[in-house]
Amino acid sequence: METRKVWLVTGASKGLGHTLVKKLLQNNYAVVATSRRVASLIEEIGDTSEIFLPIEVNVTDDHDVKKAIEKGVAHFGKIDVVVNNAGYGQIGTLEELSDDEARENFDVNVFGSLNVIRNVMPYLRQQKSGAIFNISSVGGLFGGFAGWGIYCATKFAVAGFTEALAEEVKAFGVSATVVYPGYFRTDFLSNGSVKTPVSPIQEYEAARQSEKTHLNSISGNQPNDPEKAADVLIAISKEATPPVHLLLGTDAYDMAKNKANLLNKDIEQWKSYTLSTAF
Ligand code: NAD
C-alpha cells in the first residue's frame, strides 16, 4: 500500500495555492501549507485535521523557510512534493520601476523559491525521491509584453534554474518541473496581489494600456480554471517521470508555439552571422 504523500505548498492562502491545498486535503494527502499570515490561511482553508499543517512563513526569509520545512518533516516524517507557488506580478516598464520595486519582485518570485529548494533538498536527497513544481508563467517563456518585463524576468529566472535543478537532482530520484500557466482565474490581477508602478510614466502608452486591460478586462475573465490546474499537478505528481516543462492552458500552449516559431525564425534568418564567429 502506498503511504500517504506529503505536499508542501507555498502561497496557500488564495488563488492557485489555495485551490490546490483544498483539493489535496479532499483527496486525503497530507499538506504543509505556508502563507505570510497563518490566521488567514486557517480561515481560508477551514480544515484543522491532522493532515493539514499551516505555517506562517515569509518565503524571502531563508531562516523562516528552514524552520517551516523542519516543522513539516517533524510532523509528517517526510515531504514528497514541493510546489513553489507564492509569487506576484509587478507591472511597470523597466524605466519606471525603481530598484526596490524590481528587487522585491525577484525576492519573492525567485529568491523565495530558491530558499525553499535549498532547505528541502537535503530531505529529498536523503530519501532519494521527491517532485518539485516551480510555478513560473507563460511570461517566463515569452517576454514580449510591454510593462511586464520585470515580472517576466523573474519567471524566466524560475524557468532557468528549474532546468538546472532537474539535471542536478535526477541522480537522487528527484524531479523538477517548471510550470508555465497561462491566464488563470485567481486573485493574481486583483488589488492586493498585482502591483502597479509607484511612479508611472504616461508616455509608455502600450504599457499603460496593457495595465488597464489586465486590471479592468482580463481580471475576472481569465480563460483557465485553477481547479483544473490543481488536478493536473496532482496527476503529474503520480507520473513516473514528470516533465521538465509543463504548460497549462490553451493560451499557454499557443504562446509557447509562437515563441518557438519566433526563436526558430531568428535562428535561421541570422544563421550566417551566428556561424561566422568560430576561429
Ligand atoms: P494569487 O495572487 O491569487 O495568489 C498568490 C499567492 O502568492 C498568495 O497566496 C499570496 O499570499 C502569495 N504571495 C504573493 N505575494 C507574496 C509575498 N510577497 N510573499 C509571500 N507570498 C506571497 O495568484 P495566483 O494566480 O494564485 O498565483 C500563484 C502563482 O502562479 C504565482 O507564482 C503567479 O506568478 C503564478 N501565475 C499565475 C497566473 C495567473 O494567471 N493566475 C499566470 C501565470 C503564473
CSV table of C-alpha atoms and ligand atoms in Angstrom, one decimal:
chain,number,residue,atom,x,y,z
A,1,MET,CA,0.0,0.0,0.0
A,2,GLU,CA,1.3,3.5,-0.9
A,3,THR,CA,2.0,5.6,2.1
A,4,ARG,CA,0.2,9.0,2.2
A,5,LYS,CA,2.1,11.6,0.1
A,6,VAL,CA,3.1,14.8,1.8
A,7,TRP,CA,2.9,18.0,-0.1
A,8,LEU,CA,4.4,21.4,0.7
A,9,VAL,CA,2.7,24.3,-1.0
A,10,THR,CA,3.8,28.0,-0.6
A,11,GLY,CA,1.4,30.9,-1.0
A,12,ALA,CA,-1.6,28.8,0.0
A,13,SER,CA,-4.0,31.5,1.3
A,14,LYS,CA,-5.5,32.3,-2.1
A,15,GLY,CA,-5.5,31.6,-5.8
A,16,LEU,CA,-3.9,28.5,-7.2
A,17,GLY,CA,-2.1,27.5,-3.9
A,18,HIS,CA,-5.4,27.7,-2.0
A,19,THR,CA,-7.3,25.6,-4.6
A,20,LEU,CA,-4.5,23.0,-4.7
A,21,VAL,CA,-4.4,22.7,-0.9
A,22,LYS,CA,-8.2,22.3,-0.7
A,23,LYS,CA,-8.1,19.6,-3.3
A,24,LEU,CA,-5.2,17.8,-1.8
A,25,LEU,CA,-6.9,17.7,1.6
A,26,GLN,CA,-10.1,16.4,0.0
A,27,ASN,CA,-8.1,13.6,-1.6
A,28,ASN,CA,-6.5,12.7,1.7
A,29,TYR,CA,-3.0,13.9,1.0
A,30,ALA,CA,-1.0,15.5,3.9
A,31,VAL,CA,-0.2,19.1,3.3
A,32,VAL,CA,2.3,21.6,4.8
A,33,ALA,CA,0.8,24.9,3.6
A,34,THR,CA,2.6,28.2,4.0
A,35,SER,CA,1.3,31.8,4.0
A,36,ARG,CA,2.5,35.2,5.3
A,37,ARG,CA,-0.5,35.2,7.7
A,38,VAL,CA,-1.3,31.8,9.2
A,39,ALA,CA,-4.7,33.0,10.6
A,40,SER,CA,-6.0,33.9,7.2
A,41,LEU,CA,-4.7,30.6,5.9
A,42,ILE,CA,-6.6,28.6,8.5
A,43,GLU,CA,-9.6,30.7,7.9
A,44,GLU,CA,-9.4,30.3,4.1
A,45,ILE,CA,-8.7,26.5,4.1
A,46,GLY,CA,-11.0,25.8,7.1
A,47,ASP,CA,-9.6,22.3,7.7
A,48,THR,CA,-8.0,21.7,11.0
A,49,SER,CA,-7.5,17.9,10.6
A,50,GLU,CA,-4.2,16.2,11.4
A,51,ILE,CA,-3.3,16.0,7.7
A,52,PHE,CA,-3.2,19.9,7.4
A,53,LEU,CA,-0.2,21.8,8.8
A,54,PRO,CA,-0.5,25.5,8.2
A,55,ILE,CA,2.7,27.5,8.9
A,56,GLU,CA,3.4,31.2,8.8
A,57,VAL,CA,6.3,31.8,6.5
A,58,ASN,CA,7.9,34.7,4.8
A,59,VAL,CA,9.4,32.9,1.8
A,60,THR,CA,12.0,35.7,1.4
A,61,ASP,CA,13.4,34.7,4.8
A,62,ASP,CA,15.8,31.7,4.5
A,63,HIS,CA,15.6,31.0,8.3
A,64,ASP,CA,11.8,31.1,8.3
A,65,VAL,CA,11.7,28.7,5.4
A,66,LYS,CA,14.2,26.3,7.0
A,67,LYS,CA,12.2,26.3,10.3
A,68,ALA,CA,8.9,25.6,8.4
A,69,ILE,CA,10.4,22.7,6.5
A,70,GLU,CA,11.9,21.2,9.7
A,71,LYS,CA,8.5,21.6,11.3
A,72,GLY,CA,6.8,19.9,8.3
A,73,VAL,CA,9.2,16.9,8.4
A,74,ALA,CA,9.0,16.6,12.2
A,75,HIS,CA,5.1,16.5,11.9
A,76,PHE,CA,4.7,14.2,8.9
A,77,GLY,CA,8.1,12.4,8.8
A,78,LYS,CA,8.8,13.5,5.2
A,79,ILE,CA,8.0,15.8,2.3
A,80,ASP,CA,7.3,14.3,-1.1
A,81,VAL,CA,6.0,17.0,-3.4
A,82,VAL,CA,7.0,20.7,-3.3
A,83,VAL,CA,5.1,23.4,-5.0
A,84,ASN,CA,6.9,26.8,-5.2
A,85,ASN,CA,3.7,28.8,-5.8
A,86,ALA,CA,4.0,32.1,-3.8
A,87,GLY,CA,4.5,35.0,-6.2
A,88,TYR,CA,3.1,38.2,-7.5
A,89,GLY,CA,3.1,40.3,-10.6
A,90,GLN,CA,4.9,43.7,-10.6
A,91,ILE,CA,3.6,45.7,-13.6
A,92,GLY,CA,5.7,48.5,-15.0
A,93,THR,CA,8.3,49.3,-17.6
A,94,LEU,CA,11.9,48.8,-16.9
A,95,GLU,CA,12.4,52.6,-16.8
A,96,GLU,CA,9.6,53.4,-14.4
A,97,LEU,CA,10.1,50.7,-11.8
A,98,SER,CA,12.5,51.6,-9.0
A,99,ASP,CA,15.4,49.4,-7.9
A,100,ASP,CA,13.3,48.5,-4.8
A,101,GLU,CA,10.2,47.5,-6.9
A,102,ALA,CA,12.2,45.3,-9.2
A,103,ARG,CA,14.2,43.6,-6.4
A,104,GLU,CA,11.2,42.9,-4.3
A,105,ASN,CA,9.6,41.0,-7.2
A,106,PHE,CA,12.8,39.0,-7.6
A,107,ASP,CA,13.0,38.5,-3.8
A,108,VAL,CA,9.6,36.8,-3.7
A,109,ASN,CA,9.3,35.1,-7.1
A,110,VAL,CA,13.0,33.9,-7.4
A,111,PHE,CA,14.8,34.0,-4.1
A,112,GLY,CA,11.7,32.8,-2.2
A,113,SER,CA,11.7,29.6,-4.3
A,114,LEU,CA,15.4,29.2,-4.0
A,115,ASN,CA,15.1,29.4,-0.2
A,116,VAL,CA,12.6,26.5,-0.4
A,117,ILE,CA,14.7,24.4,-2.7
A,118,ARG,CA,17.9,24.9,-0.7
A,119,ASN,CA,16.2,23.9,2.5
A,120,VAL,CA,14.0,21.0,1.3
A,121,MET,CA,16.6,19.3,-0.9
A,122,PRO,CA,18.6,17.8,2.0
A,123,TYR,CA,15.5,15.7,2.9
A,124,LEU,CA,14.6,14.8,-0.7
A,125,ARG,CA,18.2,13.9,-1.5
A,126,GLN,CA,18.4,11.7,1.6
A,127,GLN,CA,15.1,9.9,1.0
A,128,LYS,CA,16.0,9.5,-2.8
A,129,SER,CA,12.6,10.6,-4.0
A,130,GLY,CA,10.5,13.7,-4.5
A,131,ALA,CA,9.0,16.1,-7.0
A,132,ILE,CA,9.4,19.8,-7.2
A,133,PHE,CA,7.0,22.1,-9.1
A,134,ASN,CA,8.2,25.6,-9.6
A,135,ILE,CA,5.4,27.9,-10.8
A,136,SER,CA,6.7,30.2,-13.5
A,137,SER,CA,4.3,31.7,-16.1
A,138,VAL,CA,4.0,31.6,-19.8
A,139,GLY,CA,5.6,35.1,-19.3
A,140,GLY,CA,8.7,33.0,-18.2
A,141,LEU,CA,8.9,31.6,-21.7
A,142,PHE,CA,7.9,34.7,-23.8
A,143,GLY,CA,8.7,38.1,-22.5
A,144,GLY,CA,7.4,40.3,-25.3
A,145,PHE,CA,4.8,42.2,-23.3
A,146,ALA,CA,5.2,45.9,-22.7
A,147,GLY,CA,5.0,46.7,-18.9
A,148,TRP,CA,5.7,43.1,-17.8
A,149,GLY,CA,9.5,42.9,-18.2
A,150,ILE,CA,10.4,42.6,-14.5
A,151,TYR,CA,7.7,40.0,-13.8
A,152,CYS,CA,8.7,38.1,-16.9
A,153,ALA,CA,12.4,38.3,-15.9
A,154,THR,CA,11.6,36.7,-12.5
A,155,LYS,CA,9.7,33.9,-14.2
A,156,PHE,CA,12.4,33.4,-16.8
A,157,ALA,CA,14.8,33.0,-13.8
A,158,VAL,CA,12.5,30.4,-12.3
A,159,ALA,CA,12.5,28.5,-15.7
A,160,GLY,CA,16.3,28.7,-16.0
A,161,PHE,CA,17.1,27.4,-12.5
A,162,THR,CA,14.5,24.7,-12.8
A,163,GLU,CA,16.1,23.3,-15.9
A,164,ALA,CA,19.4,23.2,-14.0
A,165,LEU,CA,17.7,21.8,-10.9
A,166,ALA,CA,16.2,19.0,-12.9
A,167,GLU,CA,19.7,17.9,-14.0
A,168,GLU,CA,21.2,18.3,-10.6
A,169,VAL,CA,18.6,16.3,-8.7
A,170,LYS,CA,17.7,13.5,-11.1
A,171,ALA,CA,20.6,11.3,-9.8
A,172,PHE,CA,18.8,11.4,-6.4
A,173,GLY,CA,15.4,10.2,-7.9
A,174,VAL,CA,14.0,13.7,-7.6
A,175,SER,CA,12.2,15.5,-10.4
A,176,ALA,CA,11.9,19.2,-11.1
A,177,THR,CA,9.2,20.7,-13.3
A,178,VAL,CA,8.8,24.3,-14.4
A,179,VAL,CA,5.1,25.1,-14.7
A,180,TYR,CA,4.1,27.8,-17.2
A,181,PRO,CA,0.4,28.7,-16.6
A,182,GLY,CA,-1.4,31.0,-19.0
A,183,TYR,CA,-4.2,33.2,-17.6
A,184,PHE,CA,-5.9,31.5,-14.6
A,185,ARG,CA,-8.9,33.0,-12.8
A,186,THR,CA,-7.4,33.7,-9.4
A,187,ASP,CA,-6.7,36.9,-7.5
A,188,PHE,CA,-3.5,37.4,-9.5
A,189,LEU,CA,-4.7,40.5,-11.3
A,190,SER,CA,-6.6,41.9,-8.3
A,191,ASN,CA,-5.7,44.7,-6.0
A,192,GLY,CA,-3.7,43.2,-3.1
A,193,SER,CA,-2.0,40.8,-5.5
A,194,VAL,CA,-0.6,42.5,-8.6
A,195,LYS,CA,1.4,45.7,-8.0
A,196,THR,CA,1.4,48.7,-10.3
A,197,PRO,CA,4.4,51.2,-10.6
A,198,VAL,CA,4.7,53.8,-7.8
A,199,SER,CA,5.9,56.4,-10.4
A,200,PRO,CA,4.2,55.6,-13.8
A,201,ILE,CA,5.4,57.4,-16.9
A,202,GLN,CA,2.4,58.2,-19.1
A,203,GLU,CA,4.5,58.3,-22.3
A,204,TYR,CA,4.7,54.5,-22.2
A,205,GLU,CA,1.3,54.2,-23.8
A,206,ALA,CA,1.4,50.5,-24.7
A,207,ALA,CA,2.3,49.6,-21.1
A,208,ARG,CA,-0.4,51.9,-19.6
A,209,GLN,CA,-2.9,50.4,-21.9
A,210,SER,CA,-1.8,46.8,-21.1
A,211,GLU,CA,-2.1,47.7,-17.3
A,212,LYS,CA,-5.6,48.9,-17.8
A,213,THR,CA,-6.6,45.9,-19.9
A,214,HIS,CA,-5.2,43.5,-17.4
A,215,LEU,CA,-6.8,45.1,-14.3
A,216,ASN,CA,-10.2,46.0,-15.9
A,217,SER,CA,-10.9,43.5,-18.6
A,218,ILE,CA,-8.8,40.3,-18.2
A,219,SER,CA,-9.1,40.2,-14.4
A,220,GLY,CA,-12.2,38.0,-13.6
A,221,ASN,CA,-12.4,36.8,-17.2
A,222,GLN,CA,-9.2,34.6,-17.4
A,223,PRO,CA,-9.9,31.6,-19.6
A,224,ASN,CA,-8.4,28.9,-17.3
A,225,ASP,CA,-9.7,27.2,-14.2
A,226,PRO,CA,-7.4,26.9,-11.1
A,227,GLU,CA,-9.3,23.7,-10.1
A,228,LYS,CA,-8.2,22.1,-13.3
A,229,ALA,CA,-4.6,23.3,-12.8
A,230,ALA,CA,-4.7,21.6,-9.4
A,231,ASP,CA,-6.0,18.4,-10.9
A,232,VAL,CA,-3.1,18.4,-13.5
A,233,LEU,CA,-0.5,19.0,-10.8
A,234,ILE,CA,-1.8,16.1,-8.8
A,235,ALA,CA,-1.9,13.9,-11.9
A,236,ILE,CA,1.6,14.8,-13.0
A,237,SER,CA,2.9,14.1,-9.4
A,238,LYS,CA,1.9,10.5,-10.0
A,239,GLU,CA,3.8,10.1,-13.2
A,240,ALA,CA,6.9,8.0,-13.0
A,241,THR,CA,8.9,10.7,-14.9
A,242,PRO,CA,7.3,14.1,-14.6
A,243,PRO,CA,8.3,16.6,-17.4
A,244,VAL,CA,10.8,19.4,-17.0
A,245,HIS,CA,8.4,21.8,-18.8
A,246,LEU,CA,4.7,21.8,-18.2
A,247,LEU,CA,2.4,24.3,-20.0
A,248,LEU,CA,-1.1,25.0,-18.5
A,249,GLY,CA,-3.8,26.4,-20.7
A,250,THR,CA,-4.6,26.7,-24.4
A,251,ASP,CA,-3.3,30.3,-24.2
A,252,ALA,CA,0.0,29.0,-22.8
A,253,TYR,CA,0.2,26.3,-25.5
A,254,ASP,CA,-0.3,28.9,-28.3
A,255,MET,CA,2.2,31.4,-26.8
A,256,ALA,CA,4.8,28.6,-26.4
A,257,LYS,CA,4.3,27.6,-30.0
A,258,ASN,CA,4.6,31.2,-31.1
A,259,LYS,CA,7.8,31.6,-29.1
A,260,ALA,CA,9.3,28.5,-30.6
A,261,ASN,CA,8.5,29.8,-34.1
A,262,LEU,CA,9.9,33.2,-33.4
A,263,LEU,CA,13.1,31.8,-32.0
A,264,ASN,CA,13.4,29.4,-34.9
A,265,LYS,CA,12.9,32.2,-37.4
A,266,ASP,CA,15.6,34.3,-35.8
A,267,ILE,CA,18.0,31.3,-35.5
A,268,GLU,CA,17.6,30.6,-39.2
A,269,GLN,CA,17.4,34.1,-40.5
A,270,TRP,CA,20.7,35.2,-38.8
A,271,LYS,CA,22.4,31.8,-39.0
A,272,SER,CA,25.3,33.1,-41.3
A,273,TYR,CA,26.3,35.7,-38.6
A,274,THR,CA,25.9,33.1,-35.9
A,275,LEU,CA,28.1,30.6,-37.6
A,276,SER,CA,30.7,33.3,-38.6
A,277,THR,CA,32.4,33.6,-35.2
A,278,ALA,CA,34.5,30.5,-35.0
A,279,PHE,CA,38.3,30.8,-35.1
B,1,NAD,P1,-2.9,35.0,-6.2
B,1,NAD,O1,-2.5,36.4,-6.1
B,1,NAD,O2,-4.3,34.6,-6.1
B,1,NAD,O3,-2.1,34.1,-5.1
B,1,NAD,C1,-0.7,34.3,-4.9
B,1,NAD,C2,-0.2,33.6,-3.7
B,1,NAD,O4,1.2,34.0,-3.5
B,1,NAD,C3,-1.0,34.1,-2.5
B,1,NAD,O5,-1.1,33.0,-1.6
B,1,NAD,C4,-0.1,35.1,-1.9
B,1,NAD,O6,-0.2,35.3,-0.5
B,1,NAD,C5,1.3,34.6,-2.2
B,1,NAD,N1,2.2,35.8,-2.3
B,1,NAD,C6,2.0,36.9,-3.0
B,1,NAD,N2,3.0,37.8,-2.7
B,1,NAD,C7,3.7,37.3,-1.7
B,1,NAD,C8,4.8,37.7,-1.0
B,1,NAD,N3,5.3,38.9,-1.1
B,1,NAD,N4,5.4,36.9,-0.1
B,1,NAD,C9,4.8,35.6,0.1
B,1,NAD,N5,3.8,35.2,-0.6
B,1,NAD,C10,3.2,36.0,-1.5
B,1,NAD,O7,-2.3,34.5,-7.6
B,1,NAD,P2,-2.2,33.0,-8.3
B,1,NAD,O8,-2.6,33.1,-9.6
B,1,NAD,O9,-2.7,32.0,-7.4
B,1,NAD,O10,-0.6,32.9,-8.3
B,1,NAD,C11,0.1,31.7,-8.0
B,1,NAD,C12,1.4,31.6,-8.8
B,1,NAD,O11,1.0,31.4,-10.2
B,1,NAD,C13,2.3,32.9,-8.7
B,1,NAD,O12,3.6,32.5,-8.7
B,1,NAD,C14,2.0,33.5,-10.1
B,1,NAD,O13,3.0,34.3,-10.5
B,1,NAD,C15,1.7,32.3,-11.0
B,1,NAD,N6,1.0,32.6,-12.2
B,1,NAD,C16,-0.3,33.0,-12.1
B,1,NAD,C17,-1.0,33.2,-13.3
B,1,NAD,C18,-2.5,33.6,-13.3
B,1,NAD,O14,-3.0,34.0,-14.4
B,1,NAD,N7,-3.2,33.4,-12.2
B,1,NAD,C19,-0.4,33.0,-14.5
B,1,NAD,C20,0.9,32.7,-14.6
B,1,NAD,C21,1.6,32.5,-13.4
